mmCIF file of C-alpha atoms in Angstrom:
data_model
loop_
_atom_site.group_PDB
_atom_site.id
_atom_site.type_symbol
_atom_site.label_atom_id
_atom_site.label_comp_id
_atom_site.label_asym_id
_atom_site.label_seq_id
_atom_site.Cartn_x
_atom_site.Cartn_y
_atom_site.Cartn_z
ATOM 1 C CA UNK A 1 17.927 54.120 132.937
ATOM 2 C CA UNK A 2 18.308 50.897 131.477
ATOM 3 C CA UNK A 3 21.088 48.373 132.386
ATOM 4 C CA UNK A 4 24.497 47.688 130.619
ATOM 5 C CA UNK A 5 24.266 45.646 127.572
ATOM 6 C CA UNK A 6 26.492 42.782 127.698
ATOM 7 C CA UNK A 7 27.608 41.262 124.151
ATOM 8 C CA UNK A 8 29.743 38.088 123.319
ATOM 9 C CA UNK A 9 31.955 37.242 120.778
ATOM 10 C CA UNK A 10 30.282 35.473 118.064
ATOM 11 C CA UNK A 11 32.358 32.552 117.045
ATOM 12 C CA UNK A 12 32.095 28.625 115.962
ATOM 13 C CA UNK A 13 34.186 25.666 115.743
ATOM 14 C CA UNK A 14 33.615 22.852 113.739
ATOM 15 C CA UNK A 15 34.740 18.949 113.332
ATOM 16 C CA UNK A 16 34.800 16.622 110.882
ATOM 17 C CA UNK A 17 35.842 12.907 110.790
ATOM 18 C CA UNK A 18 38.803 14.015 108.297
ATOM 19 C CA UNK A 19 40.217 17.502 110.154
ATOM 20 C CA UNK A 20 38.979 16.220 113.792
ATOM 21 C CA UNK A 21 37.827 19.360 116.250
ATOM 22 C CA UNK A 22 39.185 22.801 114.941
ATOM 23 C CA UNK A 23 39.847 25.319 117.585
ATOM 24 C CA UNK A 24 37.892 28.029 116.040
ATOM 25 C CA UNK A 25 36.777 28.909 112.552
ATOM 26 C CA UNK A 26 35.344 31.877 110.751
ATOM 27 C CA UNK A 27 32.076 31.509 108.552
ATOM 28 C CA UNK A 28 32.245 34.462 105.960
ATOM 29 C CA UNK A 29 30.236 33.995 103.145
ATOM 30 C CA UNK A 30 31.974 36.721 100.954
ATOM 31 C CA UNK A 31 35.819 35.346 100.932
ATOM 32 C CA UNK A 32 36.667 32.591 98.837
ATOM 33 C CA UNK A 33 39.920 31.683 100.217
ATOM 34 C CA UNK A 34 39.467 30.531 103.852
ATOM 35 C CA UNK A 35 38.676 27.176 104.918
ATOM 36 C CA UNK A 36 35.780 25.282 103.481
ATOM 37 C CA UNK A 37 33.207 25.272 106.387
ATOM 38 C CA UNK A 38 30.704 23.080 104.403
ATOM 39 C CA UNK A 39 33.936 20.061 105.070
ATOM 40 C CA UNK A 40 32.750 20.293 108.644
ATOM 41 C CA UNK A 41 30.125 17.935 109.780
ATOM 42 C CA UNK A 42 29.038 19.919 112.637
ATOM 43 C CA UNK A 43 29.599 23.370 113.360
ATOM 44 C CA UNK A 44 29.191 24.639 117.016
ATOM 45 C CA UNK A 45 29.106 27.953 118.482
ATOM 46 C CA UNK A 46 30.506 29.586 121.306
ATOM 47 C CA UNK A 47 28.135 30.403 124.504
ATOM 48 C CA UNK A 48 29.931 33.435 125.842
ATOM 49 C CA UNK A 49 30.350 31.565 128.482
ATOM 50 C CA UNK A 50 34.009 30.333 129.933
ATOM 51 C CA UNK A 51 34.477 27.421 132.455
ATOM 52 C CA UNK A 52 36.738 27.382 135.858
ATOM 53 C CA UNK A 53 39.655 26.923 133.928
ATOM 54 C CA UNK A 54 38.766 29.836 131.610
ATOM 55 C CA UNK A 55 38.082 27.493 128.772
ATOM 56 C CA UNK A 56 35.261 28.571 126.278
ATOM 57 C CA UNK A 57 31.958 26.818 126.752
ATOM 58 C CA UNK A 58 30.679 25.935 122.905
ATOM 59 C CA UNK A 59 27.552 23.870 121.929
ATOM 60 C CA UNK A 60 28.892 20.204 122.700
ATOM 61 C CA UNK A 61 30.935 20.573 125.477
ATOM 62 C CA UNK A 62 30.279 18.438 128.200
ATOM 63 C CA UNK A 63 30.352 19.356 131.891
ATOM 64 C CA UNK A 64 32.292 17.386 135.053
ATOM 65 C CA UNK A 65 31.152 17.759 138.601
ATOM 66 C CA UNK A 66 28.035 18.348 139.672
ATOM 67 C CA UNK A 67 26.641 18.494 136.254
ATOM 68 C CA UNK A 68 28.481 15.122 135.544
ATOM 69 C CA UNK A 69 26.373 13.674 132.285
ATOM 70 C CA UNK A 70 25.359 17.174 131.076
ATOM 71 C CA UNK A 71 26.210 18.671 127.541
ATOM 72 C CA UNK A 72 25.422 22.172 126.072
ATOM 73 C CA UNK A 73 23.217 22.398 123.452
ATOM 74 C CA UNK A 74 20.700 24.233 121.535
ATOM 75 C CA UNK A 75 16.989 23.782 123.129
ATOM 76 C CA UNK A 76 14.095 24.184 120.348
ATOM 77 C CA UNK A 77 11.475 24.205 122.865
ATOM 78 C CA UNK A 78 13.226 27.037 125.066
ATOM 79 C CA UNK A 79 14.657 28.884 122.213
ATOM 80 C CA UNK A 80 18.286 29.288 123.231
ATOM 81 C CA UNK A 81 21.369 27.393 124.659
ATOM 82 C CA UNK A 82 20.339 24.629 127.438
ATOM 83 C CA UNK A 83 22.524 22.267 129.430
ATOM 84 C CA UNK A 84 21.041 18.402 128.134
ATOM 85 C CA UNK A 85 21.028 15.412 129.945
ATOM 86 C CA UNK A 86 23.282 13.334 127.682
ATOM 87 C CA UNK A 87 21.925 9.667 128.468
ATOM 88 C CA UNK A 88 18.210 11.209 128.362
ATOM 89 C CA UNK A 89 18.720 13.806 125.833
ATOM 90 C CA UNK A 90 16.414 16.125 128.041
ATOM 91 C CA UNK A 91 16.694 19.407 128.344
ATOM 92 C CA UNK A 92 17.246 20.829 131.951
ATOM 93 C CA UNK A 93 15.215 23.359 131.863
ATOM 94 C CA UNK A 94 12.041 22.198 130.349
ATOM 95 C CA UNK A 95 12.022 19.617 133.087
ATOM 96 C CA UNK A 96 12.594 22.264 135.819
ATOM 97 C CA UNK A 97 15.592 21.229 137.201
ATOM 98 C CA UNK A 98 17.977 24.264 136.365
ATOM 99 C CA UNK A 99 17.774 26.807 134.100
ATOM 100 C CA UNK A 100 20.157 28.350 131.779
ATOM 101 C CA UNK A 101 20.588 32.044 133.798
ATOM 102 C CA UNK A 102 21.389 29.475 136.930
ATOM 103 C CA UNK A 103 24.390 28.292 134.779
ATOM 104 C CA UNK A 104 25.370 31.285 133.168
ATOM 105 C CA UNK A 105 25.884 33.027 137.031
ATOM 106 C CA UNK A 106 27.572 29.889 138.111
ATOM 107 C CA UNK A 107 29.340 29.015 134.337
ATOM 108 C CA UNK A 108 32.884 29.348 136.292
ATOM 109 C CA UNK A 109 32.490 26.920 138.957
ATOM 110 C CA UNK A 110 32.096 23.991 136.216
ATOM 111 C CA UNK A 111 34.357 22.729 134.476
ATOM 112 C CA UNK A 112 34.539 21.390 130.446
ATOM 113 C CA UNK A 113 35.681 17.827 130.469
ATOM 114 C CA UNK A 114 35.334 16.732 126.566
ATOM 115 C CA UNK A 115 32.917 17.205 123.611
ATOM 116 C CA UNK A 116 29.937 15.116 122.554
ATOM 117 C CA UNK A 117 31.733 14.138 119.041
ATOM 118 C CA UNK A 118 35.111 13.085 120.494
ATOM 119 C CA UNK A 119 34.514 11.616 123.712
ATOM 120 C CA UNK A 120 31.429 9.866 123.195
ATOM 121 C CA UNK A 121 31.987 7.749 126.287
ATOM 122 C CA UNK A 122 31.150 10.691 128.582
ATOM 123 C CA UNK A 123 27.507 10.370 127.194
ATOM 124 C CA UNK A 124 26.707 6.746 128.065
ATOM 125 C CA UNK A 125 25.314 5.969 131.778
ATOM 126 C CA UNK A 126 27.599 5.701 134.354
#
C-alpha cells in the first residue's frame, strides 16, 4: 500500500518596481482580462510550505532565527526549492549543511522576516 499523496496549492506572486509585491496572482494563459503578469519583473511561487506565524513560504522569502541570512529559492543543481545562503548565494544543500526535507519537517518553527526584492538589507553580511 503506498502512502498518502500530499499536494499543494499551486500559486505565485509577483513584483514589479511600478505595482511593488502583489499578494498573490493568477497566471492563466487563456483569459484576457486579468492582470498583465508579463508587468511583473519577477514572479515567485509558493512552496507549500507556511512559517510559525502561518505565513506562506514563496521563492524569495527570507528566513529569521536560526536560519538568519537564508532565502528560498530555486536550486538548478538539486532540481527543486533550496534554502540559499544570501551573502554566498550557496545553496544549503549542495554544501551539506541542511537539506530541503530537514526544512520542510521543521518549516513551522521559522519564521519569514522579508523578501529578497524589498528588503535587500537582510541579504548583506551582518
Amino acid at each position: 500500500m503506498m502512502g498518502e499523496m500530499r499536494t499543494r496549492e499551486i500559486k505565485f506572486r509577483g513584483w514589479s518596481d511600478t505595482l511593488g509585491m502583489s499578494d498573490s496572482i493568477t497566471i492563466d494563459f487563456l483569459i484576457k482580462n486579468q492582470t498583465d503578469f508579463r508587468e511583473f519583473k519577477v514572479i515567485e511561487q509558493f512552496t507549500g510550505l507556511y512559517d510559525k506565524n502561518r505565513k506562506e513560504i514563496y521563492e524569495g522569502d527570507c528566513l529569521g532565527g536560526s536560519l538568519e541570512n537564508t532565502h528560498v529559492a530555486w536550486c538548478d543543481t538539486c532540481h527543486q526549492f533550496q534554502l540559499i545562503i544570501s551573502d554566498m548565494n550557496e545553496c544549503l544543500s549542495c554544501s551539506g549543511d541542511y537539506s530541503w526535507a530537514e526544512f520542510v519537517d521543521g518549516s513551522e518553527d521559522y519564521e519569514v522576516i522579508g523578501n529578497i526584492h524589498t528588503d535587500s538589507h537582510l541579504l548583506a553580511v551582518n
